[in-house]
Coordinates of C-alpha atoms in Angstrom, one line a residue:
Chain E
M1 CA -9.9 -37.8 52.6
T2 CA -7.6 -38.7 49.4
R3 CA -5.6 -36.0 47.8
P4 CA -6.4 -34.9 44.3
S5 CA -4.3 -37.0 42.1
P6 CA -2.3 -35.2 39.7
S7 CA -4.1 -34.3 36.2
T8 CA -2.9 -36.8 33.5
P9 CA -1.6 -35.2 30.2
F10 CA -4.5 -35.8 27.7
C11 CA -2.8 -34.0 24.5
A12 CA -0.2 -31.7 23.3
A13 CA -1.5 -28.7 21.4
I14 CA 0.9 -26.8 19.3
D15 CA -0.2 -23.5 17.5
W16 CA 2.6 -23.5 15.0
G17 CA 3.0 -19.8 12.8
T18 CA 4.9 -18.6 10.2
T19 CA 7.8 -17.1 13.1
N20 CA 6.5 -18.8 16.4
L21 CA 5.5 -21.7 17.8
R22 CA 3.5 -22.2 21.2
I23 CA 3.2 -25.5 22.6
W24 CA 1.0 -26.6 25.6
V25 CA 0.6 -29.8 27.3
L26 CA -3.3 -30.2 28.6
D27 CA -5.5 -32.0 30.5
Q28 CA -8.8 -33.2 29.4
A29 CA -10.1 -30.5 30.9
G30 CA -8.0 -28.0 29.0
G31 CA -5.7 -27.5 31.9
V32 CA -2.0 -26.4 31.2
L33 CA 0.8 -29.2 32.8
G34 CA 3.2 -27.3 30.5
E35 CA 4.0 -24.8 27.9
R36 CA 6.9 -23.8 25.7
A37 CA 7.3 -20.9 23.1
S38 CA 9.9 -20.7 20.4
G39 CA 10.9 -19.0 17.4
E40 CA 11.0 -22.1 15.5
G41 CA 8.2 -21.1 13.2
M42 CA 7.3 -22.9 10.0
R43 CA 10.0 -20.3 8.0
A44 CA 12.6 -21.2 10.5
C45 CA 12.0 -25.1 9.8
M46 CA 12.8 -27.2 6.8
P47 CA 9.5 -29.9 6.0
D48 CA 11.9 -32.8 7.6
R49 CA 12.7 -30.6 10.8
F50 CA 9.4 -30.2 12.2
E51 CA 9.1 -33.9 13.8
A52 CA 12.6 -33.1 15.4
V53 CA 11.6 -29.5 16.8
M54 CA 8.3 -31.0 18.1
E55 CA 9.9 -33.9 19.9
G56 CA 12.7 -31.7 21.5
H57 CA 10.2 -29.6 23.1
L58 CA 7.6 -32.7 23.9
A59 CA 10.7 -34.1 25.9
D60 CA 11.3 -30.8 27.7
L61 CA 7.8 -31.0 28.9
G62 CA 8.0 -34.8 30.0
A63 CA 5.5 -35.8 27.7
P64 CA 4.8 -39.6 27.4
S65 CA 5.8 -40.9 23.9
G66 CA 2.4 -42.1 23.2
L67 CA 0.7 -38.4 24.0
P68 CA -1.0 -37.8 20.9
V69 CA -0.7 -34.2 19.3
I70 CA -2.9 -31.5 17.7
V71 CA -1.5 -28.9 15.5
A72 CA -3.0 -25.8 13.9
G73 CA -1.3 -22.9 11.8
M74 CA 1.3 -22.8 9.2
A75 CA 2.9 -25.9 9.8
G76 CA 0.0 -27.5 7.5
A77 CA 0.7 -25.0 4.7
R78 CA 2.3 -25.9 1.3
G79 CA 5.6 -26.2 2.3
G80 CA 5.5 -26.5 5.7
W81 CA 5.2 -29.6 7.6
R82 CA 2.7 -31.8 5.9
E83 CA 0.0 -29.8 3.9
A84 CA -3.6 -30.2 5.6
A85 CA -6.0 -29.6 2.6
Y86 CA -8.2 -26.2 3.3
L87 CA -11.6 -26.6 3.7
S88 CA -14.0 -24.5 2.2
A89 CA -15.9 -21.1 3.5
P90 CA -18.9 -21.9 4.9
V91 CA -17.6 -24.2 7.3
E92 CA -18.8 -25.5 11.0
L93 CA -16.2 -24.3 13.1
D94 CA -16.9 -27.2 15.4
A95 CA -15.9 -30.0 13.1
L96 CA -12.3 -28.6 11.9
H97 CA -11.1 -32.1 13.5
K98 CA -12.7 -34.0 10.6
G99 CA -10.6 -32.4 8.0
A100 CA -7.2 -32.6 9.9
F101 CA -4.0 -34.4 8.4
V102 CA -2.7 -37.4 10.0
V103 CA 1.0 -37.2 10.2
P104 CA 2.9 -40.6 10.1
H105 CA 4.5 -40.8 13.3
P106 CA 6.3 -43.7 14.9
T107 CA 4.9 -43.3 18.4
R108 CA 2.0 -40.8 18.4
D109 CA -1.4 -39.7 16.8
V110 CA -0.3 -36.3 15.3
R111 CA -2.6 -34.5 13.2
I112 CA -3.0 -31.1 11.7
L113 CA -5.9 -29.2 11.6
P114 CA -6.9 -27.6 8.2
G115 CA -6.9 -24.3 7.4
V116 CA -9.8 -22.4 5.2
C117 CA -10.2 -21.1 2.2
Q118 CA -12.6 -18.8 0.4
R119 CA -13.1 -19.2 -3.4
L120 CA -15.6 -16.3 -4.4
P121 CA -14.2 -14.6 -7.4
G122 CA -12.4 -11.5 -6.3
R123 CA -12.5 -12.5 -2.9
E124 CA -10.1 -15.3 -2.7
D125 CA -8.8 -15.7 0.7
V126 CA -7.2 -18.2 3.0
M127 CA -6.3 -18.7 6.7
R128 CA -4.4 -21.2 8.8
G129 CA -4.4 -20.9 12.5
E130 CA -7.1 -18.6 12.7
E131 CA -10.1 -20.8 12.1
T132 CA -8.9 -22.4 15.2
Q133 CA -8.8 -19.3 17.3
L134 CA -12.4 -18.9 15.7
A135 CA -13.4 -22.5 16.8
G136 CA -12.1 -21.5 20.3
A137 CA -14.1 -18.5 20.4
M138 CA -17.2 -20.4 19.5
A139 CA -16.6 -22.9 22.4
Q140 CA -16.6 -19.9 24.5
G141 CA -20.1 -18.8 23.6
L142 CA -19.5 -16.9 20.4
A143 CA -21.9 -18.5 18.0
D144 CA -22.9 -15.1 16.2
G145 CA -20.8 -12.1 15.4
L146 CA -17.6 -10.5 13.5
V147 CA -14.3 -11.2 14.8
C148 CA -11.5 -9.0 13.9
L149 CA -7.8 -10.6 14.0
P150 CA -5.7 -7.7 13.8
G151 CA -1.9 -8.3 12.6
T152 CA 0.6 -8.4 9.4
H153 CA -2.2 -9.8 7.7
S154 CA -5.7 -8.7 9.4
K155 CA -8.7 -11.1 9.2
W156 CA -12.4 -10.3 9.9
A157 CA -14.7 -13.2 10.2
S158 CA -18.4 -13.4 9.8
I159 CA -19.6 -16.2 12.2
E160 CA -23.2 -17.5 12.1
A161 CA -24.7 -20.1 13.9
G162 CA -21.4 -21.4 14.7
R163 CA -20.1 -21.6 11.0
L164 CA -17.5 -19.2 9.4
V165 CA -19.5 -18.2 6.9
S166 CA -17.1 -15.6 4.8
F167 CA -13.8 -13.5 5.8
T168 CA -11.7 -10.9 4.6
T169 CA -7.9 -10.2 5.0
F170 CA -6.5 -6.9 5.1
M171 CA -2.3 -6.2 4.7
T172 CA -2.8 -3.7 7.1
G173 CA 0.3 -4.5 9.2
E174 CA 2.4 -5.4 6.1
L175 CA 1.4 -1.9 4.2
F176 CA 2.6 -0.2 7.7
A177 CA 5.9 -2.3 7.5
L178 CA 6.6 -1.8 3.6
L179 CA 5.7 2.0 3.5
G180 CA 8.2 2.4 7.0
H181 CA 11.2 0.4 5.3
H182 CA 11.1 0.7 1.5
S183 CA 8.8 3.7 0.5
I184 CA 9.5 7.1 -0.2
L185 CA 7.7 7.7 3.3
K186 CA 10.9 6.0 5.1
D187 CA 12.5 9.0 6.3
T188 CA 9.2 10.8 7.3
L189 CA 8.1 8.0 9.4
G190 CA 11.2 7.0 11.2
E191 CA 11.4 4.4 13.8
G192 CA 9.7 3.9 17.2
G193 CA 6.3 4.2 18.7
F194 CA 3.8 6.3 19.9
E195 CA 1.1 6.7 22.0
P196 CA -2.4 5.2 21.2
D197 CA -4.2 8.0 22.1
D198 CA -2.2 10.5 19.6
P199 CA -4.5 12.6 17.9
A200 CA -2.7 12.1 14.7
F201 CA -3.7 8.5 14.9
R202 CA -7.3 9.7 15.7
G203 CA -7.2 11.9 12.6
G204 CA -6.3 9.1 10.6
V205 CA -8.8 6.5 11.4
E206 CA -11.4 9.7 11.0
D207 CA -10.4 10.3 7.5
M208 CA -10.9 6.8 6.5
L209 CA -14.2 6.6 8.1
E210 CA -15.3 9.8 6.4
D211 CA -13.7 8.4 2.9
G212 CA -12.1 5.3 2.9
A213 CA -11.4 5.3 -0.9
A214 CA -9.0 8.2 -0.6
I215 CA -6.2 5.8 1.2
T216 CA -3.7 5.6 -1.7
G217 CA -4.2 9.6 -2.0
K218 CA -3.5 10.1 1.7
L219 CA -0.1 8.5 2.1
F220 CA 1.8 11.0 0.3
S221 CA 0.6 14.0 2.1
L222 CA 2.4 12.6 5.3
R223 CA 5.7 13.3 3.6
A224 CA 4.1 16.6 2.2
A225 CA 2.7 17.6 5.9
A226 CA 6.5 16.6 7.2
L227 CA 8.3 19.1 4.2
L228 CA 5.7 21.8 4.8
S229 CA 5.4 21.9 8.7
G230 CA 8.6 20.1 9.9
A231 CA 8.0 19.3 13.8
A232 CA 4.7 21.1 13.9
A233 CA 3.2 18.3 11.3
P234 CA 1.0 15.6 13.2
H235 CA 3.2 12.7 14.5
P236 CA 3.3 10.7 10.6
R237 CA 3.7 7.1 12.5
A238 CA 0.7 7.8 14.5
R239 CA -1.1 9.1 11.3
L240 CA -0.1 6.4 9.2
S241 CA -1.0 3.5 11.5
G242 CA -4.8 5.6 11.6
L243 CA -5.2 6.0 7.8
L244 CA -4.3 1.8 7.8
I245 CA -6.3 0.7 10.6
G246 CA -9.1 3.3 9.6
A247 CA -9.1 2.1 6.1
E248 CA -9.7 -1.7 7.3
V249 CA -12.5 -0.9 9.9
A250 CA -14.2 1.3 7.4
A251 CA -14.1 -1.3 4.7
A252 CA -15.5 -3.8 7.4
R253 CA -18.2 -1.5 8.0
A254 CA -19.3 -0.9 4.9
M255 CA -19.5 -4.8 4.2
H256 CA -21.2 -5.5 7.4
G257 CA -22.6 -2.4 9.0
I258 CA -22.3 -1.9 12.6
G259 CA -25.2 -4.0 13.7
R260 CA -23.2 -7.1 14.9
E261 CA -20.6 -7.1 17.8
V262 CA -17.1 -7.5 17.1
G263 CA -14.6 -10.1 19.1
L264 CA -11.5 -8.1 19.0
V265 CA -8.6 -10.8 19.3
A266 CA -5.5 -8.3 20.4
S267 CA -3.8 -7.2 23.4
G268 CA -1.4 -4.7 24.1
T269 CA -1.2 -1.3 22.0
Q270 CA -2.5 -3.2 19.2
A271 CA -5.8 -3.7 21.3
E272 CA -6.0 0.0 22.1
L273 CA -5.5 0.8 18.5
Y274 CA -8.0 -1.2 17.5
R275 CA -10.4 -0.3 20.6
S276 CA -10.2 3.4 19.5
A277 CA -10.6 2.6 15.8
L278 CA -13.6 0.2 16.3
G279 CA -15.3 2.3 18.6
L280 CA -14.8 5.5 16.2
A281 CA -16.6 3.6 13.3
G282 CA -19.5 2.7 16.0
F283 CA -19.1 -0.9 16.3
R284 CA -19.6 -2.5 20.0
F285 CA -16.9 -4.8 20.6
H286 CA -15.1 -6.8 23.2
V287 CA -11.8 -8.0 23.6
L288 CA -10.5 -11.7 23.4
D289 CA -7.3 -13.4 24.3
G290 CA -6.1 -15.2 21.1
G291 CA -3.5 -17.7 23.2
A292 CA -6.6 -18.6 25.2
L293 CA -8.6 -19.2 21.8
V294 CA -6.2 -21.2 19.8
R295 CA -5.5 -23.3 22.9
R296 CA -9.3 -24.0 23.3
G297 CA -10.1 -24.8 19.9
L298 CA -6.8 -27.2 19.7
L299 CA -8.5 -28.7 23.1
D300 CA -11.6 -29.3 21.1
A301 CA -10.7 -30.7 18.4
A302 CA -8.5 -32.9 20.2
R303 CA -11.4 -34.1 22.4
A304 CA -13.6 -34.7 19.6
L305 CA -10.8 -36.9 18.2
W306 CA -9.7 -38.8 21.2
G307 CA -12.0 -37.6 24.2
Chain G
M1 CA 13.7 36.6 -52.7
T2 CA 15.5 35.9 -49.3
R3 CA 16.5 32.7 -47.8
P4 CA 14.8 32.7 -44.3
S5 CA 17.4 32.9 -41.7
P6 CA 18.1 30.2 -39.3
S7 CA 16.0 30.5 -36.1
T8 CA 18.2 32.5 -33.0
P9 CA 18.5 30.9 -29.7
F10 CA 16.3 32.4 -27.4
C11 CA 16.6 30.2 -24.1
A12 CA 17.3 26.8 -23.2
A13 CA 14.8 25.0 -21.4
I14 CA 15.5 22.1 -18.6
D15 CA 13.1 19.3 -17.4
W16 CA 15.1 18.4 -14.3
G17 CA 13.7 15.5 -12.5
T18 CA 14.2 13.0 -10.0
T19 CA 16.1 10.2 -12.3
N20 CA 16.2 12.0 -15.5
L21 CA 16.5 15.8 -17.4
R22 CA 15.6 16.8 -20.9
I23 CA 17.2 20.1 -22.4
W24 CA 16.0 22.0 -25.3
V25 CA 17.5 24.9 -26.8
L26 CA 14.2 26.8 -28.1
D27 CA 13.9 30.0 -30.3
Q28 CA 11.0 32.5 -29.4
A29 CA 8.2 30.8 -31.1
G30 CA 9.3 27.2 -29.6
G31 CA 11.0 25.9 -32.3
V32 CA 13.3 23.3 -31.3
L33 CA 16.8 23.9 -32.3
G34 CA 18.3 21.0 -30.4
E35 CA 17.6 18.6 -27.4
R36 CA 19.4 16.2 -25.3
A37 CA 18.3 13.9 -22.6
S38 CA 20.2 11.7 -19.7
G39 CA 20.0 10.0 -16.9
E40 CA 21.5 12.7 -14.8
G41 CA 18.6 13.4 -12.9
M42 CA 18.5 15.1 -9.3
R43 CA 19.3 11.8 -7.3
A44 CA 22.8 11.3 -9.6
C45 CA 23.8 15.1 -9.0
M46 CA 25.5 16.4 -6.2
P47 CA 24.5 20.0 -5.5
D48 CA 27.8 21.5 -6.7
R49 CA 27.5 19.2 -10.2
F50 CA 24.6 20.7 -11.3
E51 CA 26.0 23.9 -13.2
A52 CA 28.9 21.5 -14.6
V53 CA 26.1 18.9 -16.0
M54 CA 23.9 21.8 -17.3
E55 CA 27.0 23.4 -18.9
G56 CA 28.3 20.2 -20.7
H57 CA 25.2 19.3 -22.4
L58 CA 24.4 23.3 -23.3
A59 CA 28.0 23.1 -25.1
D60 CA 27.2 20.3 -26.9
L61 CA 24.1 22.0 -28.1
G62 CA 26.1 24.5 -29.3
A63 CA 24.7 27.2 -27.2
P64 CA 26.0 30.9 -26.7
S65 CA 27.7 31.7 -23.1
G66 CA 25.2 33.8 -22.6
L67 CA 21.7 32.0 -23.4
P68 CA 19.3 32.5 -20.7
V69 CA 18.3 29.0 -19.2
I70 CA 14.5 28.5 -17.7
V71 CA 14.6 24.9 -15.3
A72 CA 11.8 23.2 -13.8
G73 CA 11.5 20.1 -11.5
M74 CA 13.6 18.6 -8.7
A75 CA 16.8 20.6 -9.5
G76 CA 14.5 23.2 -7.3
A77 CA 13.8 20.9 -4.4
R78 CA 15.7 20.9 -0.9
G79 CA 19.2 19.0 -1.8
G80 CA 18.6 20.1 -5.2
W81 CA 20.7 22.5 -7.2
R82 CA 19.1 25.7 -5.3
E83 CA 15.8 25.5 -3.4
A84 CA 12.9 27.1 -5.3
A85 CA 10.4 27.6 -2.6
Y86 CA 7.1 26.5 -3.0
L87 CA 4.1 28.6 -4.2
S88 CA 1.2 28.0 -2.4
A89 CA -2.3 26.9 -4.2
P90 CA -4.5 28.4 -5.6
V91 CA -1.7 30.0 -7.6
E92 CA -2.0 31.4 -11.2
L93 CA 0.1 28.9 -13.9
D94 CA 0.9 31.9 -16.1
A95 CA 2.5 33.6 -13.0
L96 CA 5.0 30.8 -12.2
H97 CA 8.0 32.8 -13.4
K98 CA 7.3 35.7 -10.9
G99 CA 8.3 32.9 -7.8
A100 CA 11.6 31.6 -9.8
F101 CA 14.9 31.3 -8.3
V102 CA 17.7 32.9 -9.7
V103 CA 20.8 30.9 -9.6
P104 CA 24.0 32.8 -9.4
H105 CA 26.0 32.2 -12.8
P106 CA 29.0 34.0 -14.3
T107 CA 27.4 34.4 -17.6
R108 CA 24.0 33.3 -17.9
D109 CA 20.8 34.1 -16.6
V110 CA 19.7 30.6 -14.9
R111 CA 16.4 30.8 -13.1
I112 CA 14.6 27.8 -11.7
L113 CA 10.6 27.7 -11.1
P114 CA 9.2 27.2 -8.2
G115 CA 7.0 23.9 -7.4
V116 CA 3.6 24.3 -5.6
C117 CA 2.7 23.4 -2.5
Q118 CA -1.0 22.6 -0.8
R119 CA -1.5 23.4 3.0
L120 CA -4.9 21.9 3.7
P121 CA -4.4 20.0 6.8
G122 CA -4.9 16.2 6.4
R123 CA -4.2 17.2 2.3
E124 CA -0.6 18.7 2.7
D125 CA 0.7 18.0 -1.1
V126 CA 3.6 19.1 -3.0
M127 CA 4.5 19.2 -6.7
R128 CA 7.8 20.0 -8.7
G129 CA 7.6 19.9 -12.6
E130 CA 3.9 19.1 -13.0
E131 CA 3.0 22.7 -12.1
T132 CA 5.2 23.7 -15.3
Q133 CA 3.2 21.1 -17.1
L134 CA 0.0 22.3 -16.1
A135 CA 1.3 25.9 -17.3
G136 CA 1.6 24.3 -20.5
A137 CA -1.7 22.8 -20.7
M138 CA -3.3 26.1 -19.7
A139 CA -1.1 27.8 -22.6
Q140 CA -2.4 25.3 -25.0
G141 CA -6.2 26.1 -23.9
L142 CA -7.2 24.4 -21.0
A143 CA -8.4 26.9 -18.4
D144 CA -10.7 24.6 -16.7
G145 CA -10.9 21.1 -15.9
L146 CA -9.0 18.4 -14.4
V147 CA -5.6 17.1 -15.4
C148 CA -4.3 13.6 -14.4
L149 CA -0.5 12.8 -14.4
P150 CA 0.1 9.2 -13.8
G151 CA 3.0 7.9 -12.3
T152 CA 5.1 6.7 -9.3
H153 CA 3.1 9.5 -7.5
S154 CA 0.5 10.1 -9.7
K155 CA -1.1 13.4 -9.8
W156 CA -4.9 14.7 -10.0
A157 CA -5.0 18.6 -10.3
S158 CA -7.9 20.9 -10.8
I159 CA -7.5 24.0 -13.0
E160 CA -10.2 27.1 -12.8
A161 CA -10.1 29.8 -14.8
G162 CA -6.3 29.5 -15.4
R163 CA -5.6 29.0 -11.6
L164 CA -4.1 25.5 -10.1
V165 CA -6.7 25.3 -7.2
S166 CA -5.9 22.0 -5.5
F167 CA -4.4 18.8 -6.3
T168 CA -4.0 15.5 -5.0
T169 CA -0.9 12.8 -5.4
F170 CA -1.3 9.1 -5.0
M171 CA 1.3 6.6 -4.7
T172 CA -0.4 4.4 -7.4
G173 CA 3.2 3.5 -9.0
E174 CA 5.0 3.4 -5.8
L175 CA 2.5 1.0 -4.3
F176 CA 2.7 -1.2 -7.4
A177 CA 6.5 -1.4 -7.3
L178 CA 6.6 -2.1 -3.2
L179 CA 3.9 -4.7 -3.4
G180 CA 5.8 -6.6 -6.4
H181 CA 9.3 -6.4 -5.0
H182 CA 9.1 -6.2 -1.0
S183 CA 5.5 -7.8 -0.1
I184 CA 4.4 -11.5 0.5
L185 CA 2.9 -11.0 -2.8
K186 CA 6.3 -10.7 -4.5
D187 CA 6.4 -14.7 -5.9
T188 CA 2.4 -14.1 -7.0
L189 CA 3.2 -11.2 -9.1
G190 CA 6.4 -12.2 -10.6
E191 CA 7.9 -10.1 -13.3
G192 CA 6.9 -8.8 -16.7
G193 CA 4.1 -6.8 -18.5
F194 CA 0.4 -7.7 -19.4
E195 CA -1.4 -6.1 -22.3
P196 CA -3.7 -3.0 -21.3
D197 CA -6.8 -5.1 -22.3
D198 CA -6.1 -7.9 -19.9
P199 CA -9.6 -8.7 -18.4
A200 CA -8.0 -8.8 -15.0
F201 CA -7.1 -5.4 -15.3
R202 CA -10.6 -4.1 -15.8
G203 CA -11.9 -6.1 -13.2
G204 CA -9.4 -4.6 -10.7
V205 CA -10.8 -1.3 -11.9
E206 CA -14.3 -2.2 -11.5
D207 CA -14.1 -3.5 -8.0
M208 CA -12.5 -0.4 -7.0
L209 CA -15.3 1.9 -8.6
E210 CA -17.6 -0.2 -6.9
D211 CA -15.9 0.0 -3.6
G212 CA -12.7 1.8 -3.4
A213 CA -12.7 1.5 0.6
A214 CA -11.9 -2.0 0.2
I215 CA -8.2 -1.5 -1.3
T216 CA -6.3 -3.1 1.3
G217 CA -8.6 -6.1 2.0
K218 CA -8.3 -7.0 -2.2
L219 CA -4.4 -7.0 -2.2
F220 CA -4.1 -10.3 -0.5
S221 CA -6.8 -12.3 -2.3
L222 CA -4.1 -11.9 -5.7
R223 CA -2.2 -14.3 -3.5
A224 CA -5.1 -16.5 -2.1
A225 CA -6.4 -16.6 -6.0
A226 CA -3.1 -18.0 -6.9
L227 CA -2.8 -20.9 -4.1
L228 CA -6.2 -21.8 -4.9
S229 CA -6.5 -21.5 -8.7
G230 CA -3.3 -21.6 -10.0
A231 CA -2.7 -20.5 -13.3
A232 CA -6.4 -20.3 -14.0
A233 CA -6.0 -17.3 -11.3
P234 CA -6.5 -13.9 -13.2
H235 CA -3.2 -12.2 -14.3
P236 CA -2.2 -11.2 -10.8
R237 CA 0.0 -8.1 -11.9
A238 CA -2.9 -6.9 -14.5
R239 CA -5.3 -7.2 -11.4
L240 CA -3.1 -5.5 -9.3
S241 CA -2.6 -2.6 -11.4
G242 CA -6.3 -2.1 -12.2
L243 CA -7.1 -2.3 -8.5
L244 CA -4.6 0.6 -8.0
I245 CA -5.4 2.9 -10.6
G246 CA -8.9 1.9 -9.8
A247 CA -8.6 3.1 -6.5
E248 CA -7.2 6.4 -7.8
V249 CA -9.7 7.1 -10.5
A250 CA -12.4 6.0 -7.8
A251 CA -10.8 8.4 -5.3
A252 CA -10.8 11.4 -7.9
R253 CA -14.1 10.9 -9.1
A254 CA -15.6 10.4 -5.4
M255 CA -13.7 13.8 -5.1
H256 CA -14.3 16.0 -8.2
G257 CA -17.4 13.8 -10.2
I258 CA -17.5 13.4 -13.5
G259 CA -18.6 16.8 -15.0
R260 CA -15.5 18.0 -16.3
E261 CA -13.4 16.7 -18.9
V262 CA -10.1 15.2 -17.7
G263 CA -6.4 16.0 -19.4
L264 CA -4.5 12.7 -19.5
V265 CA -0.9 13.7 -19.6
A266 CA 0.5 10.0 -20.5
S267 CA 1.7 8.0 -23.3
G268 CA 2.1 4.4 -24.5
T269 CA 1.1 1.5 -22.1
Q270 CA 0.3 4.0 -19.5
A271 CA -2.1 6.2 -21.4
E272 CA -3.8 2.8 -22.8
L273 CA -4.3 1.8 -18.7
Y274 CA -5.4 5.1 -17.7
R275 CA -7.9 5.5 -20.6
S276 CA -9.6 2.3 -19.8
A277 CA -9.9 3.2 -16.3
L278 CA -11.0 6.6 -16.8
G279 CA -13.7 5.4 -19.7
L280 CA -15.1 2.6 -16.7
A281 CA -15.3 5.6 -14.5
G282 CA -17.2 7.6 -16.9
F283 CA -14.9 10.4 -17.2
R284 CA -14.6 12.2 -20.6
F285 CA -10.9 12.8 -21.3
H286 CA -8.3 13.7 -23.9
V287 CA -4.7 12.8 -23.8
L288 CA -1.9 15.4 -23.7
D289 CA 1.9 14.7 -24.4
G290 CA 3.9 15.4 -21.4
G291 CA 6.8 16.4 -22.8
A292 CA 5.3 19.1 -25.2
L293 CA 3.3 20.4 -22.0
V294 CA 6.5 21.1 -20.0
R295 CA 8.4 22.6 -23.1
R296 CA 5.3 25.3 -23.4
G297 CA 5.2 25.8 -20.0
L298 CA 9.2 26.5 -19.7
L299 CA 9.1 28.6 -22.9
D300 CA 6.2 31.0 -21.5
A301 CA 8.0 31.5 -18.3
A302 CA 11.0 32.7 -20.6
R303 CA 8.8 34.7 -22.8
A304 CA 7.5 36.7 -19.9
L305 CA 10.9 37.2 -18.1
W306 CA 13.2 37.4 -20.9
G307 CA 10.5 38.1 -24.2

């Protein structure tokens, strides 16, 4: 009998977003040998700082100096580390590595995966990072369907036969923050959270499913309701969240119908809110783990390059 | 032959808004004997300053110390001069004076006209000042129809048989400002104006008339279009204006249909933009002068009280 040898590092994988980065050292089977997370996102890094930030984390993780590194996300944007030019949808999700930008480095093979753009007039769109999550979802078996990735800029992607065919970004999270911080609704909305099962959330979703076009005419009523009803008014933060998520889900339903199952990439409260909204809209859905997806997408790109 | 005697002041009329005030001294026929405008709107006045501000303007206009004063607008809001409680829609537009708040004053009869509220669940709404413009429009002959009052908080009012039946506030102007000043679109949108006949404006309106529910999914594409096409992208400020005004007009059309003529209370560039959007939506419309409307509404209330 021999003891199994300790796994050998195969690559480092980095999900380098706007505000955060996550880095994993992976073996060839995708086993996690070490990981770190930090707030050194693209916004916190000048272009000449990315390498030092990466090397700092790799040293802490004990990564060998020749370990190759695969990167996804905003590090590849203009003004990031190095610009990895967009691929143009439709794209094969298992071929992202072919468009990777090779970052000059003294000891390592470092590559940044490309984002994806959409050049349809009036529906121009871009993503960086989500395409790698989608590649991970495909590697997990999602060859056809819709994927909803909620957030500051929520994205809905349509996957057909392993290709990312089209996508739409909704400014749902950013609008919620803008209205809460800078608009006439600021005092009405106040601070703090709300329970995902708050009836005011559900009511907002239902209003938008009934008539999504009315969204800009529903916002002011949050303030009017508070003026007229005081504490008896429905929880305005919950209702606003319902209106904005409802508008997103209603538009996605109008665009795609409800015939295809939705992969929902979310966790915690956000997942509960979207589960509720998707259910009210009649979508079938299952929940996916965004961290696991991006790691899988990065691993598969690394395997295609170096495996 | 006798020379016509100079007109006698009948009342002073004040349109006291959030950021500005306008004051007229009127004779009983509505002739303007004097007028002033200033930036001493409700926001610039502490509650105990309103009387002094008013008296300063009245003195400059040579108004007698006993001249009665009729006021409309935000001076009657909570936190304004004195709160004039809302009337609840539906309301008879020629009876606003019956709900006026009598402001204690040593020498004058000073009254603030009430705003109007709407207590429909999910469609709660309020107005202060617009109801007086609507009364003026009715006095000018508009007994039935829709009235569109564009602005920071655009309002659409439905008038039937001289009554204000229902209304909806759209946060069109505020959303344009929020997105231009505080959102990720800030750099894309830049500063400055655009020509009302810019095809990007028209394209935005048409997109919303086709599918108004997609509004929150159309905003991010302004940035993506600029990223992908640079200077060749449609003028983003014009397109955003088209999307937001288009969303408003599309929602109003879905709510009311296009069978009734719209009175558009606007001037200058704003009037041109709304004329274009209303035309694309298939509305018949005519343009009304907001200043003349509020003066007429104030005059008729004054006549009913003191005439």
